[in-house]
Coordinates of C-alpha atoms in Angstrom, one line a residue:
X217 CA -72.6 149.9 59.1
X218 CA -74.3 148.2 62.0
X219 CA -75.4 144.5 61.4
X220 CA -77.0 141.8 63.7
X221 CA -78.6 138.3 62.8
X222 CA -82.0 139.4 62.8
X223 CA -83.6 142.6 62.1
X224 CA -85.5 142.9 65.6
X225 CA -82.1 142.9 67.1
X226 CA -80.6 146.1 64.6
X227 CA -83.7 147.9 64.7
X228 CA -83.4 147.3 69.2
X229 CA -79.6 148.5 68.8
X230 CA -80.8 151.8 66.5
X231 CA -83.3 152.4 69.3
X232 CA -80.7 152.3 71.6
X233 CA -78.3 154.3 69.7
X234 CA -81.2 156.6 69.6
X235 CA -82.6 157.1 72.7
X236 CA -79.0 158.1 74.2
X237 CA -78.0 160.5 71.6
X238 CA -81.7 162.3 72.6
X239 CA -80.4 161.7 76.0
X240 CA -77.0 163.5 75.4
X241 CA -78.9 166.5 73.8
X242 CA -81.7 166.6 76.1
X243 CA -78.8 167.3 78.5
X244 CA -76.6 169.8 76.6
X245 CA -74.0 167.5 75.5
X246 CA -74.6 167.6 72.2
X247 CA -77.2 169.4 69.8
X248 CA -80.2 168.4 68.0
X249 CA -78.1 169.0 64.2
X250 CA -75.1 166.0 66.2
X251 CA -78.2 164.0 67.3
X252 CA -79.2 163.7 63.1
X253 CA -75.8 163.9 62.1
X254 CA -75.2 160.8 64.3
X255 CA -78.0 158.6 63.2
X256 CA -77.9 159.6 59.5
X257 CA -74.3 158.3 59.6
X258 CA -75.2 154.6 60.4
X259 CA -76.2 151.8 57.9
X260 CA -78.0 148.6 59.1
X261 CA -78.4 145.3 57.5
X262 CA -78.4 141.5 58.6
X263 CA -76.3 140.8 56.0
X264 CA -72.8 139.7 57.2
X265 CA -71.2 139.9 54.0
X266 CA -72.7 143.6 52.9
X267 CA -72.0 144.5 56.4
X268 CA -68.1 143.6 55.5
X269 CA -67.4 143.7 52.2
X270 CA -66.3 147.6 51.8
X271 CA -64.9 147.9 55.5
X272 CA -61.5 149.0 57.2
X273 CA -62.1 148.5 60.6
X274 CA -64.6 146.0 62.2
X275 CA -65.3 145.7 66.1
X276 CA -67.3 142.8 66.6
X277 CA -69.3 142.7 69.7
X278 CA -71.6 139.6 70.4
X279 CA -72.0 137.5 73.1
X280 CA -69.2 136.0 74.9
X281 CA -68.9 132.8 73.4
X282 CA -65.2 131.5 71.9
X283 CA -66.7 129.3 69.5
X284 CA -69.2 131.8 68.2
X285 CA -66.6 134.6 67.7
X286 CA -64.3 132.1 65.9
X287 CA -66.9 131.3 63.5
X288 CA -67.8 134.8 62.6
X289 CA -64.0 135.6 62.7
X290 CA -63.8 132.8 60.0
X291 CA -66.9 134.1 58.1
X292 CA -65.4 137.9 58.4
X293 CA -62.0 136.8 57.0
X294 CA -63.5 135.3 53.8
X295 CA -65.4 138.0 52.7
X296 CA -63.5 141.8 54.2
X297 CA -61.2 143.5 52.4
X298 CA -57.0 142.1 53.0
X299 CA -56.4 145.2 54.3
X300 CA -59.1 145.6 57.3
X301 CA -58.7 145.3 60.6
X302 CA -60.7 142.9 62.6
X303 CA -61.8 143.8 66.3
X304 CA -62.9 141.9 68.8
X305 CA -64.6 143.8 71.8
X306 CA -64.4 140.7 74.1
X307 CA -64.3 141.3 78.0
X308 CA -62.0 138.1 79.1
X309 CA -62.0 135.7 75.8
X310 CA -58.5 134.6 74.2
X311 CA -57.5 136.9 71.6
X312 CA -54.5 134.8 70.2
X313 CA -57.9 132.3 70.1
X314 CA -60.5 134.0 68.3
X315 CA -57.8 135.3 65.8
X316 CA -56.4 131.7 65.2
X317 CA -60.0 131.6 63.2
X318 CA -58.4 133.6 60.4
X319 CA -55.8 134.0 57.9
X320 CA -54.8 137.2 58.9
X321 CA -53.9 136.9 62.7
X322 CA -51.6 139.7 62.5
X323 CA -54.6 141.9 61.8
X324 CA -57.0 140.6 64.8
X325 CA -56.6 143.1 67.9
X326 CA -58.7 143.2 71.4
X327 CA -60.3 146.6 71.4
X328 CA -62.5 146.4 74.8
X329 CA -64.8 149.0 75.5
X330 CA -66.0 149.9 79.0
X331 CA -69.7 150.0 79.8
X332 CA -71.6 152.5 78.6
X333 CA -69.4 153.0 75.9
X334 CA -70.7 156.6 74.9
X335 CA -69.8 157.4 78.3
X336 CA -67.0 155.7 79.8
X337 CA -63.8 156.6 78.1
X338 CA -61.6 153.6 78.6
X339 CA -60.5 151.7 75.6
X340 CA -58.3 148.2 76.3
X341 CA -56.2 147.6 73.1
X342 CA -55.1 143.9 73.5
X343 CA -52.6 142.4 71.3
X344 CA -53.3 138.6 70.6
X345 CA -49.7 136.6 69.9
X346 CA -49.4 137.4 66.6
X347 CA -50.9 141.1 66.1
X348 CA -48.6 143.6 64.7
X349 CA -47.5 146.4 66.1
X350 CA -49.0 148.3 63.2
X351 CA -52.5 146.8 63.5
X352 CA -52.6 147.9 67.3
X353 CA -50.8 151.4 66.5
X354 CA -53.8 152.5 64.4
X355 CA -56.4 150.4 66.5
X356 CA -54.9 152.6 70.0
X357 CA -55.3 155.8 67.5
X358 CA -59.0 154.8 66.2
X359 CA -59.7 154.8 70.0
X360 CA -58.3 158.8 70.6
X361 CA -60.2 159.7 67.3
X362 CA -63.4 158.4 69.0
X363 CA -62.4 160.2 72.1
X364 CA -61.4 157.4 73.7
X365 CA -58.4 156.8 76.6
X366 CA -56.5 153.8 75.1
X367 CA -54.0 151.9 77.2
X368 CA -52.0 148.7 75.8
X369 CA -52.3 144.9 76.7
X370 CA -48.7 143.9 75.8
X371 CA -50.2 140.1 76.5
X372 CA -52.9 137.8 75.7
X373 CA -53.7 137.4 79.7
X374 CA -57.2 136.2 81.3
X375 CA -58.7 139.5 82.5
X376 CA -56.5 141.9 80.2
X377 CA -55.6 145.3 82.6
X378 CA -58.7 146.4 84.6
X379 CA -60.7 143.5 85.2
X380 CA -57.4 141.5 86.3
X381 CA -56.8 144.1 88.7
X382 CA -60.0 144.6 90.3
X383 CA -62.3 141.2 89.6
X384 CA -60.2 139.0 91.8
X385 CA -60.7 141.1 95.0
X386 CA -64.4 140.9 94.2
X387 CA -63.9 137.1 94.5
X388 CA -61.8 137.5 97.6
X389 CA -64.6 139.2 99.3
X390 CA -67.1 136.5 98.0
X391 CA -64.5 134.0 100.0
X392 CA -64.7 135.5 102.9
X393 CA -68.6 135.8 102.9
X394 CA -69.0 131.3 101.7
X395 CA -66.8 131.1 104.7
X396 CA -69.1 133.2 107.1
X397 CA -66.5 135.3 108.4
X398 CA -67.9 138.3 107.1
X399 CA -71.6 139.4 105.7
X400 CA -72.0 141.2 102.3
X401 CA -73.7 144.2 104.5
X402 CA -70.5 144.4 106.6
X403 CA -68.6 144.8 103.8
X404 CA -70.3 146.7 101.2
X405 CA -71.2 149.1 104.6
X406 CA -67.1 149.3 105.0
X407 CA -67.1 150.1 101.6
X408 CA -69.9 152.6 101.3
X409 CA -69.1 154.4 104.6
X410 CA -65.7 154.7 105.3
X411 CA -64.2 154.5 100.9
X412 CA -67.5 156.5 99.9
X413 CA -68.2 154.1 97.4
X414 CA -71.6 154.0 96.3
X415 CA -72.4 150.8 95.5
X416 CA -69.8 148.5 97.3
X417 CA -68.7 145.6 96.1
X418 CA -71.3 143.0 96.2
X419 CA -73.9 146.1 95.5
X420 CA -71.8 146.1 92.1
X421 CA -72.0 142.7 91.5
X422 CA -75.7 143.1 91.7
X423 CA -76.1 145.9 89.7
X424 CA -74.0 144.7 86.7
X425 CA -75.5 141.3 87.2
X426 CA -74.2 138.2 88.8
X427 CA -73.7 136.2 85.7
X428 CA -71.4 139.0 84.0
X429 CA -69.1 138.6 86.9
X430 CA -69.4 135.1 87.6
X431 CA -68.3 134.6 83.7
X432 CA -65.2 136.2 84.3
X433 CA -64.1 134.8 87.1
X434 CA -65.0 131.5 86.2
X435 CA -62.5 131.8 83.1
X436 CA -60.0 132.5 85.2
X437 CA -60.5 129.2 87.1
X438 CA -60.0 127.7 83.9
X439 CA -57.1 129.4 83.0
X440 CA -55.2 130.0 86.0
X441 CA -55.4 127.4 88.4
X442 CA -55.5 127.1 91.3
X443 CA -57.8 130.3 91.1
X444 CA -61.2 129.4 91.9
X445 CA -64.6 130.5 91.9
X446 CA -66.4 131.6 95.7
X447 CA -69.3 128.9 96.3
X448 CA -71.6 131.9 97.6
X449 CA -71.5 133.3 93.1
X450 CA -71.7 129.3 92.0
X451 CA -75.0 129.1 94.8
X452 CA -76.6 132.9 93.6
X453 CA -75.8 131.5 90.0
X454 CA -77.6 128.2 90.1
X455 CA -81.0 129.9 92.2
X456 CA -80.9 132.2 89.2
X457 CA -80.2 135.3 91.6
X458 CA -78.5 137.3 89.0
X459 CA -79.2 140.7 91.2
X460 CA -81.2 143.9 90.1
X461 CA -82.9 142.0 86.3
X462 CA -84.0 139.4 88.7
X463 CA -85.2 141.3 91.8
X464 CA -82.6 140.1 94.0
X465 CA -79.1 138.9 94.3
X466 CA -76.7 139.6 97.6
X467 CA -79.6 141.9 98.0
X468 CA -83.5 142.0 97.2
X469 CA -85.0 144.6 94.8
X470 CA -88.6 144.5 94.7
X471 CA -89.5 146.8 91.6
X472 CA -85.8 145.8 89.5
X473 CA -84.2 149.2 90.4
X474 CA -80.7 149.5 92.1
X475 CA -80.9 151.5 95.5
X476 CA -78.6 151.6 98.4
X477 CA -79.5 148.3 100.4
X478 CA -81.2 149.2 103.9
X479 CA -79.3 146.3 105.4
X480 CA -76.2 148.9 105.2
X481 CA -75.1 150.6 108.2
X482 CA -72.1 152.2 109.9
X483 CA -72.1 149.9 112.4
X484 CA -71.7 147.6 110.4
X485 CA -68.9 149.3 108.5
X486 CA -66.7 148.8 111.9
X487 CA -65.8 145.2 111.3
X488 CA -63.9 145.1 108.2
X489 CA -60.6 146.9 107.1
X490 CA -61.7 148.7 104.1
X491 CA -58.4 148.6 102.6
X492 CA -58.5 144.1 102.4
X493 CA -59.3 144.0 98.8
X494 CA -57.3 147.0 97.7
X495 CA -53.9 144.8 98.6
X496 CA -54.9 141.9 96.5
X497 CA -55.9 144.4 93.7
X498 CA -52.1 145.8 94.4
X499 CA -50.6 142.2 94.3
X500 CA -52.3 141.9 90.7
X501 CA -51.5 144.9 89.3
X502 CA -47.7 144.1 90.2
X503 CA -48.0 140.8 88.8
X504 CA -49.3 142.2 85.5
X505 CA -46.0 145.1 85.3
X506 CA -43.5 142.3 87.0
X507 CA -44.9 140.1 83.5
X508 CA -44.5 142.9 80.8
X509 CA -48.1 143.0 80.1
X510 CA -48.3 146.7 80.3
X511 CA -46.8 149.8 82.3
X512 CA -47.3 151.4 85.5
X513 CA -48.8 153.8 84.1
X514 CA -51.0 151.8 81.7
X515 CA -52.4 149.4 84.5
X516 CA -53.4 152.4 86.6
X517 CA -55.0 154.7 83.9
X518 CA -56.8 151.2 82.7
X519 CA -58.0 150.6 86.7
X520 CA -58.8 154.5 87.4
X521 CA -60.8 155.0 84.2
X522 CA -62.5 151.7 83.9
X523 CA -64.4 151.5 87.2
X524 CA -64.0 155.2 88.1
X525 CA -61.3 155.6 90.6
X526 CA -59.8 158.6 92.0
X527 CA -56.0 156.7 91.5
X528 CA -54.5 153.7 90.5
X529 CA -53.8 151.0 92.4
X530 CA -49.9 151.7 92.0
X531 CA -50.1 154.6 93.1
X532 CA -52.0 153.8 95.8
X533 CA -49.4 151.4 97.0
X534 CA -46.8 154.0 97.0
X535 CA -49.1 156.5 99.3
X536 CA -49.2 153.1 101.2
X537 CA -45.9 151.9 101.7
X538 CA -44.8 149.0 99.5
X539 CA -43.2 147.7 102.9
X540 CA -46.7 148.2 104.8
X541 CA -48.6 146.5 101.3
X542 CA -46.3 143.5 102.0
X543 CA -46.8 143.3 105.6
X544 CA -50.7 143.3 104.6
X545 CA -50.4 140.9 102.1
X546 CA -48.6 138.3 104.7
X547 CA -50.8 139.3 107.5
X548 CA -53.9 138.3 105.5
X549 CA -52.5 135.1 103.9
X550 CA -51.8 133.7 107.1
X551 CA -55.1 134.8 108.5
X552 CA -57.1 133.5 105.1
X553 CA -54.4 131.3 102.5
X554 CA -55.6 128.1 103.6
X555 CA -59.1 128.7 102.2
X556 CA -59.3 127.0 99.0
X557 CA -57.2 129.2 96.6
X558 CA -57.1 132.5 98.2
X559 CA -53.2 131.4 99.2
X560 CA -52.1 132.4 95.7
X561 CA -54.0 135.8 95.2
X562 CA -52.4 137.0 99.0
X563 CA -48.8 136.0 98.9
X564 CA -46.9 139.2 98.2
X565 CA -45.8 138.7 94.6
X566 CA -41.6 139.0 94.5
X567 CA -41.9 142.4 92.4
X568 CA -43.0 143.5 96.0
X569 CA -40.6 142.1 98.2
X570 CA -37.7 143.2 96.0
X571 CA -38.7 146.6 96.0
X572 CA -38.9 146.4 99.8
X573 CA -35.4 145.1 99.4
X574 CA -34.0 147.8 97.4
X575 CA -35.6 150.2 99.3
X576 CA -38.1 151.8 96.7
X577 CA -40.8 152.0 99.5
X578 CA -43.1 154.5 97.6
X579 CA -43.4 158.1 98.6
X580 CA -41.8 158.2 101.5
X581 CA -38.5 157.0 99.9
X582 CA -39.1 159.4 97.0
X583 CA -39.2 155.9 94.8
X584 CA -41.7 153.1 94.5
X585 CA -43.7 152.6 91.2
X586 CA -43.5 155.7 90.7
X587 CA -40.6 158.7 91.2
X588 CA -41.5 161.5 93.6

């Protein structure tokens, strides 16, 4: 049963539904019979409580707003069955918060999908304080039903596993380009030309839109201070440059379509280390095992599959060195710590320097995050 507030907005999100199933079968991944199948399976309404009333699992997924969700979490737990499950497909938002809206907080789970869901195959399952273990057991095994790649989020934390990992080096980079010291062509170039990506950082950040990412970070400045925003997203943000829906962001895009920026070159791609943000993504990811949020393995899985990675940022470390990460880490705090924030994202968090200590260097000691 799919519902939305008005029926404009259901019969939009059928079309949706629609056009990518057509898409999928236009392409051979599924045939005409799945395509029917699919749609004759769904119900709409904008009826919350006929939406509700019957169901065992709901996975609620409007806009990011913590008073909104709390309010339909409220509305939800008055009217669904005691038994049901209650989702919340929230990117960054609280869920000890949103589920402090019902009655049945042990029930109330994080179950973030990656974008597009039909085809990205990452599935957060986040446990709020007071979720059971229960509630997230069947949640994780909903997710491998739908073909899904679940990891756990032992803990409530801003950013749950991927996006704590890899938003903050976006912001980093942002840093570094308020300050002047670098351009976003130098280091989407680095990027592009030397790590192959395709898009680059700030080339991302356009194509997903400026806003999305500028949401994020900013609730990590209000969470986790003294984290703070890079004046260059507040500027693009308040001039309403939201990237690619707007026709320009870092970048300008005359007709609204992504394309590589011409302003990239591998000249340009000479004056960066390409590897600057991957040590702050490493400090993150240590921060969030060091805390008991999730597991090696988890945090990598969660990085690798959410924004299409050939490895985790673990085990990159280990191919690394954890020694050489640390030296890194130091080497770039003292170049960049004293600009406003970026001190706490490059100190070398003590999970690293005590496995420096104990010798568990990564591969080259056969031990590191990882055993070899």
């Amino acid at each position: 049963v799919m519902r939305d507030i008005e029926k404009k907005f259901v019969d939009d999100g059928l079309g949706k539904i629609k056009w990518s199933l057509d898409k999928l079968a236009s392409k051979g991944k599924i045939s005409a019979d799945m395509v029917k199948a699919s749609l004759d399976r769904i119900t709409t309404t904008t009826d919350l409580k006929e939406s509700v009333k019957n169901c065992d699992f709901m996975i609620e997924a409007i806009p990011e707003v913590l008073k909104l969700k709390q309010d339909t979490f409220k509305e939800v737990d008055s009217i669904a069955p005691k038994h049901a499950i209650l989702a919340t497909n929230t990117s960054a938002l609280p869920i000890t918060e949103i589920a402090a809206a019902t009655k049945r907080p042990e029930k109330v789970v994080g179950m973030h999908f990656f974008n597009p869901p039909q085809m990205m195959r990452l599935v957060e399952v986040i446990y709020g304080a007071k979720t059971s273990k229960e509630t997230a057991e069947i949640t994780y095994n909903l997710a491998i039903k739908l073909g899904k790649e679940p990891v756990y989020c032992l803990k409530d934390i801003p950013g749950f596993l991927a996006n704590r990992v890899m938003n903050p080096p976006g912001n980093f980079l942002a840093w570094l380009v308020s300050e002047k010291i670098f351009t976003p062509e130098e280091i989407d170039s680095t990027s592009h030309f030397k790590l192959g990506n395709p898009m680059g950082t700030f080339g991302l950040m356009d194509y997903v839109g400026l806003d999305v990412g500028y949401n994020v970070q900013k609730f990590f400045e209000q969470r986790e201070p003294p984290y703070k925003v890079a004046p260059i997203l507040e500027e693009k943000i308040k001039k309403k440059e939201l990237g690619v829906k707007t026709g320009k962001g870092f970048y300008e895009y005359p007709d609204k379509q992504w394309r590589v920026p011409p302003e990239w070159s591998k000249d340009k791609a000479e004056k960066v280390d390409p590897m600057m943000s991957a040590y702050v993504a490493i400090n993150r990811a240590a921060q969030i095992v060091a805390d008991g949020v999730a597991s090696v393995e988890d945090v990598d899985k969660a990085v690798r599959l959410g924004f299409n990675m050939p490895f985790g940022m673990l085990q990159l470390a280990d191919m690394q060195g954890i020694d050489v990460v640390v030296q890194k880490l130091e080497e770039l705090d003292k170049k960049y710590g004293k600009i406003d924030g970026l001190h706490a994202l490059l100190e070398p968090h003590p999970l690293l320097r005590k496995m420096v200590k104990e010798g568990k260097l990564g591969q080259k000691t056969k031990q590191g995050f990882y055993k070899y």
